[in-house]
mmCIF file of C-alpha atoms in Angstrom:
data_model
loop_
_atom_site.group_PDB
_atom_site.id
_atom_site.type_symbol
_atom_site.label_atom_id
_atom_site.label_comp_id
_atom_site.label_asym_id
_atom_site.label_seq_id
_atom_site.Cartn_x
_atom_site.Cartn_y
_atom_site.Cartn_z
ATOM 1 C CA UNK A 1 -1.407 10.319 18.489
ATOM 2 C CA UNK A 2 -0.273 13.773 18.078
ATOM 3 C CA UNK A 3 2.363 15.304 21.096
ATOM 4 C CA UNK A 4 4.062 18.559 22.167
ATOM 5 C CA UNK A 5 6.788 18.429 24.642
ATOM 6 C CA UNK A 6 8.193 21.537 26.153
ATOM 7 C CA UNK A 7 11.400 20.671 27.753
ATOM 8 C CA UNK A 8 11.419 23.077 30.495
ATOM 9 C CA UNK A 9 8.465 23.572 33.054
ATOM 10 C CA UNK A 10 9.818 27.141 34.472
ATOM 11 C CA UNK A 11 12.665 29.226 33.425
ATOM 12 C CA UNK A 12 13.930 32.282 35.413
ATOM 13 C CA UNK A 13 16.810 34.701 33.550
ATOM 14 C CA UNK A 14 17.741 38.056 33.627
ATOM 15 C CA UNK A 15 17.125 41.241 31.831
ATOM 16 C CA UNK A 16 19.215 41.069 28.398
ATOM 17 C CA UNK A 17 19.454 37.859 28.562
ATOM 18 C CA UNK A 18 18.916 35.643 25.365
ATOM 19 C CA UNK A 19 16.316 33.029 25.622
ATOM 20 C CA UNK A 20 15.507 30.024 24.139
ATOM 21 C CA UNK A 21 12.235 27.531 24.346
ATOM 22 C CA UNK A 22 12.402 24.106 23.316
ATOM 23 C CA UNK A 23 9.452 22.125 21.679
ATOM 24 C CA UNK A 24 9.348 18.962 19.885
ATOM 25 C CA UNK A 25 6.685 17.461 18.392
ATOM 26 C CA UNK A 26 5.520 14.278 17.038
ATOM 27 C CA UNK A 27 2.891 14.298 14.498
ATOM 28 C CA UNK A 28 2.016 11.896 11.610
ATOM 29 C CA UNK A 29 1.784 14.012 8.831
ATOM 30 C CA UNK A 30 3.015 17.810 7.732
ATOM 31 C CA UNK A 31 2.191 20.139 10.168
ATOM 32 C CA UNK A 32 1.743 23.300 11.095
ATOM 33 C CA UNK A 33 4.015 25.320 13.685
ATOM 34 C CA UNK A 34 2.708 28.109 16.286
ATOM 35 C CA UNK A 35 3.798 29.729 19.621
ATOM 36 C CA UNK A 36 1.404 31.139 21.853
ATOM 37 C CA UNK A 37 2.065 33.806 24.962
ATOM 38 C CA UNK A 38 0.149 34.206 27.816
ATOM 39 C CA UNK A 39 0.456 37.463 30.294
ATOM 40 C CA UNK A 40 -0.651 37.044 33.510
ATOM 41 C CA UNK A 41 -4.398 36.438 33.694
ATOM 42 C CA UNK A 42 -4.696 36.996 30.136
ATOM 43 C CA UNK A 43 -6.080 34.715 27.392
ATOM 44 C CA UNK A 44 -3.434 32.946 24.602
ATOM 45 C CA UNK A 45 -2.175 35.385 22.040
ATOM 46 C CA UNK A 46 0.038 34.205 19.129
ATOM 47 C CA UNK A 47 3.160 34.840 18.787
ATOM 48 C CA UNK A 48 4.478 33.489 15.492
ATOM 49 C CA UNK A 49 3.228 30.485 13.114
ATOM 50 C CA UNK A 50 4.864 28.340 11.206
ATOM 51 C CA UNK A 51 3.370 27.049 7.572
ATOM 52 C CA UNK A 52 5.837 26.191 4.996
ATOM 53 C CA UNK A 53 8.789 28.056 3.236
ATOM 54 C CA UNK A 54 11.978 29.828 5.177
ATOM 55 C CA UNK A 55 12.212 27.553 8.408
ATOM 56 C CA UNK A 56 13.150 30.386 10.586
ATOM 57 C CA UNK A 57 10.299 32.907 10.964
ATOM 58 C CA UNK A 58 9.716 36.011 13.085
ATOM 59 C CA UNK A 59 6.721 37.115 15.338
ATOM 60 C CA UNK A 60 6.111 40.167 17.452
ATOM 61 C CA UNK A 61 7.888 41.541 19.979
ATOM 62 C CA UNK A 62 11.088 40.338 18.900
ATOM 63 C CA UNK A 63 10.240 37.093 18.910
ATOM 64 C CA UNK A 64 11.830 34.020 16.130
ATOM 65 C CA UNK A 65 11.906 30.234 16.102
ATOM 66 C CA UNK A 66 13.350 27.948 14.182
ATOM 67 C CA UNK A 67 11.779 24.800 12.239
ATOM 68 C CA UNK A 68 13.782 22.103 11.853
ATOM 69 C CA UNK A 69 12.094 18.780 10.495
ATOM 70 C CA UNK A 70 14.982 16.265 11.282
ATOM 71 C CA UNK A 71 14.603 16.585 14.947
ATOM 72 C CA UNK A 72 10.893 17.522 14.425
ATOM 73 C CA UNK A 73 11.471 20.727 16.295
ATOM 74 C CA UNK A 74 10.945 24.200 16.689
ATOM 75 C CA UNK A 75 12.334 26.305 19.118
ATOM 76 C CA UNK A 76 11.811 29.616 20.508
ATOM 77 C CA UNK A 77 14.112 32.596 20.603
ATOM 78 C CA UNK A 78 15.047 35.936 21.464
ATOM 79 C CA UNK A 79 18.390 37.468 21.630
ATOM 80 C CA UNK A 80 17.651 39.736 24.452
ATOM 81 C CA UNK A 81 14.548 39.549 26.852
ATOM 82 C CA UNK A 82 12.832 42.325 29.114
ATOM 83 C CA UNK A 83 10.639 42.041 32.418
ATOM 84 C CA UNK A 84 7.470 42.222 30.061
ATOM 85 C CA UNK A 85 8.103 39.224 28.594
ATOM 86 C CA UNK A 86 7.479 37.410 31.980
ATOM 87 C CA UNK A 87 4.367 35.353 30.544
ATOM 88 C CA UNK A 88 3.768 31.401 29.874
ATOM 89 C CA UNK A 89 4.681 30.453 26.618
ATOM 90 C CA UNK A 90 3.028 27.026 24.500
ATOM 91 C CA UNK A 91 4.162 25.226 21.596
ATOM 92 C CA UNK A 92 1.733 24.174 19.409
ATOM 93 C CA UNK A 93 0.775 21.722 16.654
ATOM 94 C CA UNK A 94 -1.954 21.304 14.021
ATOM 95 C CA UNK A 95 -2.273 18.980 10.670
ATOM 96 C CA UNK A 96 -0.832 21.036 7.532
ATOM 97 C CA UNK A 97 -4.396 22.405 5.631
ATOM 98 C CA UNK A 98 -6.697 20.147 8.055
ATOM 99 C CA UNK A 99 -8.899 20.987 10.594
ATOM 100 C CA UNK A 100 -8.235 19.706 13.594
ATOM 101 C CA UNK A 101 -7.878 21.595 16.461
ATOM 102 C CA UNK A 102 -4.149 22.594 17.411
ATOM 103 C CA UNK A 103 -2.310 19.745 20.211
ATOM 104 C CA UNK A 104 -1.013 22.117 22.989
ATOM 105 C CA UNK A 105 2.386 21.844 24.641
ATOM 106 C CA UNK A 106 2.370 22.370 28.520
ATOM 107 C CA UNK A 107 3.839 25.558 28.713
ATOM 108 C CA UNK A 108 6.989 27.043 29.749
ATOM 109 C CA UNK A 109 6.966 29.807 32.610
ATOM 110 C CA UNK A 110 9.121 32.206 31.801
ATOM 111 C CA UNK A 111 9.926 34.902 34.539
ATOM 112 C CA UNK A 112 12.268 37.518 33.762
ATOM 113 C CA UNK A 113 14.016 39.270 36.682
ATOM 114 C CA UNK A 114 14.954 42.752 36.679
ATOM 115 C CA UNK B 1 -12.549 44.288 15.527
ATOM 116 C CA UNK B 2 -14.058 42.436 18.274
ATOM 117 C CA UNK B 3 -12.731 39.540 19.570
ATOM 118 C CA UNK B 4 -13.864 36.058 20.847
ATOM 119 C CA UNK B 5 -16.315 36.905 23.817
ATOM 120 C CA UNK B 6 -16.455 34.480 26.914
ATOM 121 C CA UNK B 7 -18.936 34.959 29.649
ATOM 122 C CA UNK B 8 -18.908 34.957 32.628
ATOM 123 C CA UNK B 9 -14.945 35.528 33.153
ATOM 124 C CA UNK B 10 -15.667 34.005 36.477
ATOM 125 C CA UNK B 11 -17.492 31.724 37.770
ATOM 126 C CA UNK B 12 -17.934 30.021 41.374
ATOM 127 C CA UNK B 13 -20.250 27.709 42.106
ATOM 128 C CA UNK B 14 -21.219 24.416 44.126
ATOM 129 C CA UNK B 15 -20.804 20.700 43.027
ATOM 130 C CA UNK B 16 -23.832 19.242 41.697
ATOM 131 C CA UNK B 17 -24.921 23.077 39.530
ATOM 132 C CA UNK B 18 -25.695 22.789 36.178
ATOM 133 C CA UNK B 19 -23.085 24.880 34.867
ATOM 134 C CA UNK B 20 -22.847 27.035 31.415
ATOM 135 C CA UNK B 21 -20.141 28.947 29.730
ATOM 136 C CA UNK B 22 -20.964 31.011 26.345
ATOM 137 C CA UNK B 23 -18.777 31.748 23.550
ATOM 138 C CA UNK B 24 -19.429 34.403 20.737
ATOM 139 C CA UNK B 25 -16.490 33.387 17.750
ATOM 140 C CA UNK B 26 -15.276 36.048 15.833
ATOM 141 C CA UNK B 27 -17.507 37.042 13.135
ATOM 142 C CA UNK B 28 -17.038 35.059 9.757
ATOM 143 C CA UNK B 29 -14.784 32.661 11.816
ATOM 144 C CA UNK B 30 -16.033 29.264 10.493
ATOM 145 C CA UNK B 31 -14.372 27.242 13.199
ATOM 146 C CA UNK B 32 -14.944 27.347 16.898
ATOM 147 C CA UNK B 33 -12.818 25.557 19.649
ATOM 148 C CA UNK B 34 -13.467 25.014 23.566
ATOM 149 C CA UNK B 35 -10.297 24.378 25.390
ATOM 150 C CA UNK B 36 -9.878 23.292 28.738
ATOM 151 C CA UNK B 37 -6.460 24.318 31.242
ATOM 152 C CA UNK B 38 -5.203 23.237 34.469
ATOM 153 C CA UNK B 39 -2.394 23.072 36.404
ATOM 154 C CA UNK B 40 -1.709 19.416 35.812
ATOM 155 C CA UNK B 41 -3.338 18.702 32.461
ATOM 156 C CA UNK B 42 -2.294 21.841 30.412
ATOM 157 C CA UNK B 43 -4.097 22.905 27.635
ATOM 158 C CA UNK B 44 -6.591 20.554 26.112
ATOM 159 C CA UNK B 45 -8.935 20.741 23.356
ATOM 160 C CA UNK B 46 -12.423 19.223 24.329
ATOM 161 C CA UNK B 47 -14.748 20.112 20.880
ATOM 162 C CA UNK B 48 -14.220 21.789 17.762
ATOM 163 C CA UNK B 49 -17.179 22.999 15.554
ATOM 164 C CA UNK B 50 -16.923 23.512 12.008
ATOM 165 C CA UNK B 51 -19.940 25.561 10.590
ATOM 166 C CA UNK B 52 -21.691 25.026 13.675
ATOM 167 C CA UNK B 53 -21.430 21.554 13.387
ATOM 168 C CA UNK B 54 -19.090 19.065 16.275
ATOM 169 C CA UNK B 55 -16.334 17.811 14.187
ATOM 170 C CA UNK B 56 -14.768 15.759 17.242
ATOM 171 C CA UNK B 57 -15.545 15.960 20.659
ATOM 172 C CA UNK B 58 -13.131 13.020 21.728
ATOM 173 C CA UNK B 59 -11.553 15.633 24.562
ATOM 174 C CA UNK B 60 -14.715 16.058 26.130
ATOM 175 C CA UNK B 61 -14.273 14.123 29.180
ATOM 176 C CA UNK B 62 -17.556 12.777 30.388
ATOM 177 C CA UNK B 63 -20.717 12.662 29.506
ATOM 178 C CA UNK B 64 -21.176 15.738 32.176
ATOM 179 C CA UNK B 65 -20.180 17.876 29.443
ATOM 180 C CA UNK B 66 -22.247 19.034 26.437
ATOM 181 C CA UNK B 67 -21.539 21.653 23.903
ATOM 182 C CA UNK B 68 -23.782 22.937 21.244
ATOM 183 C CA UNK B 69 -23.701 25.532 18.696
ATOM 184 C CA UNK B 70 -27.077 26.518 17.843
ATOM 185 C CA UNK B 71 -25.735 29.617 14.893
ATOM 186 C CA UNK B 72 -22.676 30.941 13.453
ATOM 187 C CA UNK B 73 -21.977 33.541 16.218
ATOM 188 C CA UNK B 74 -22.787 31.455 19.558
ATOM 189 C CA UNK B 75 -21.775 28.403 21.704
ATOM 190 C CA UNK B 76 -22.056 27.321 25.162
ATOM 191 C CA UNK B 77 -20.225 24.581 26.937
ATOM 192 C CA UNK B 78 -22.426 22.781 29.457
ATOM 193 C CA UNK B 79 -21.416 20.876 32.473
ATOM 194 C CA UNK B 80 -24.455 18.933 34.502
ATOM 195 C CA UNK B 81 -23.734 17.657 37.258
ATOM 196 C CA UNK B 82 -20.778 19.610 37.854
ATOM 197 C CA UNK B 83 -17.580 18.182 40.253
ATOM 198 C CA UNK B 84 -14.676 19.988 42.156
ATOM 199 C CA UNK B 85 -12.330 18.016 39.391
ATOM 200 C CA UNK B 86 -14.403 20.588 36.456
ATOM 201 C CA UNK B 87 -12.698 23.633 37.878
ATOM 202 C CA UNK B 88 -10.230 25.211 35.681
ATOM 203 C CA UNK B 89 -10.019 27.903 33.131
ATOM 204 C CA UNK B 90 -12.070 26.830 29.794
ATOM 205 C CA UNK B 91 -11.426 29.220 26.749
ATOM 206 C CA UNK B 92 -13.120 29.478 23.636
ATOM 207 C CA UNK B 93 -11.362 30.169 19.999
ATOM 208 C CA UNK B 94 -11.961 30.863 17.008
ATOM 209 C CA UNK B 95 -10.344 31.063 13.399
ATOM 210 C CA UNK B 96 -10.985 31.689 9.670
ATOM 211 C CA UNK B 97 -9.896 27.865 8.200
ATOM 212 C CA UNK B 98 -9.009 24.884 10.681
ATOM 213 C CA UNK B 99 -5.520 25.293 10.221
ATOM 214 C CA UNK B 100 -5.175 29.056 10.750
ATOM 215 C CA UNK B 101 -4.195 30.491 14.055
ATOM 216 C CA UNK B 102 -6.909 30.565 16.246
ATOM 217 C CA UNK B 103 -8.017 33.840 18.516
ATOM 218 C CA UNK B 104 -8.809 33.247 22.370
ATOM 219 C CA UNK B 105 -11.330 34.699 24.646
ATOM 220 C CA UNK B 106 -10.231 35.667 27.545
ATOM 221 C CA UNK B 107 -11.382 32.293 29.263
ATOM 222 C CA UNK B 108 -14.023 31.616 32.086
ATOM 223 C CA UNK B 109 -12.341 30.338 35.536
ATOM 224 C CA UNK B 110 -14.728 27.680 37.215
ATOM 225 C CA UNK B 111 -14.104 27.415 40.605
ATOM 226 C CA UNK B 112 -16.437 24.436 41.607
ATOM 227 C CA UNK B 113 -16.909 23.896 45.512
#
């Protein structure tokens, strides 16, 4: 069966700070790669999305992550966070061109401090 | 454009209700998802329709819980009898192929007493 691990339940840093997410995955087949944000009391918006092609892709917001398929991970990034990106953050997995519904990691809480 | 529409965004009521959440998909969307999230669970899918038909409801967790999707721009997510252990925030999604990123509602938070 399909799995998303996020290493880190809650994760506190400080403005400017760089940040990165972990995720792993374990999946039998090719997959498909997305990160998802939630705001405060706000519903899951994506971030970035991972098909096929250059492994390191950018989203919004300054946002990147970084496919690698040796250690079946993809990682979050950003060089330099602010207080707005204080949100949960999920990993997420779904079958390359299938159409399953995507296998959720259980978030990370990221709070940024001023 | 409109988004995925949830109603109601809240909803309390007491164990033993029938309870039901609605979903309107984004238009031309040809796949619709119910999710379920808690605290201790996460994020987990319970159904997935694919041209209004259930592909795979193996998430849904009892047989409390119904879902139907009687047209291409509606779906409701039933629970009868409800339990205390049913509260959580369900959302509904919605994208254009199964593997395309999918668009939330804004979620309905059950509160069940």
């Amino acid at each position: 069966a399909q799995s998303v691990s996020q290493h880190n339940h809650h994760v506190i840093l400080s403005e400017a700070a760089s940040l990165e997410l972990g995720c792993n995955y374990s999946y039998g087949g090719t997959v498909n790669l997305f990160w998802y944000v939630q705001y405060p009391g706000q519903h899951l918006q994506l971030l970035l999305k991972y098909f096929s092609g250059d492994p390191l892709v950018k989203g919004i917001k300054g946002f990147e992550a970084e496919f690698i398929k040796s250690k079946f991970s993809f990682n979050l990034r950003k060089p330099s966070v602010q207080w707005s990106d204080t949100a949960e953050y999920f990993c997420a997995v779904g079958p390359r061109g299938g159409a399953d519904g995507l296998t959720f990691g259980k978030g990370t809480h990221l709070i940024i401090q001023p | 454009d409109a988004g995925v529409i949830q109603s109601p965004r809240h909803e309390v009521t007491e164990m033993g209700q029938e309870v039901t959440l609605r979903c309107k998909p984004i238009s031309g969307h040809d796949y619709l998802f119910w999710y379920r999230q808690t605290m201790m669970r996460g994020l987990e899918l319970l159904i997935y329709f694919n041209n209004n038909v259930p592909i795979d409801d193996s998430g849904m967790p009892e047989d409390r819980f119904s879902a139907k999707m009687p047209n291409a721009s509606f779906s409701t997510l039933k629970i009868q009898p409800s339990e205390p252990r049913d509260s959580a925030v369900y959302f509904c999604a919605s994208s254009l192929q199964g593997y395309q990123p999918q668009h939330f509602g804004d979620g309905t938070r059950l509160s069940i007493l």
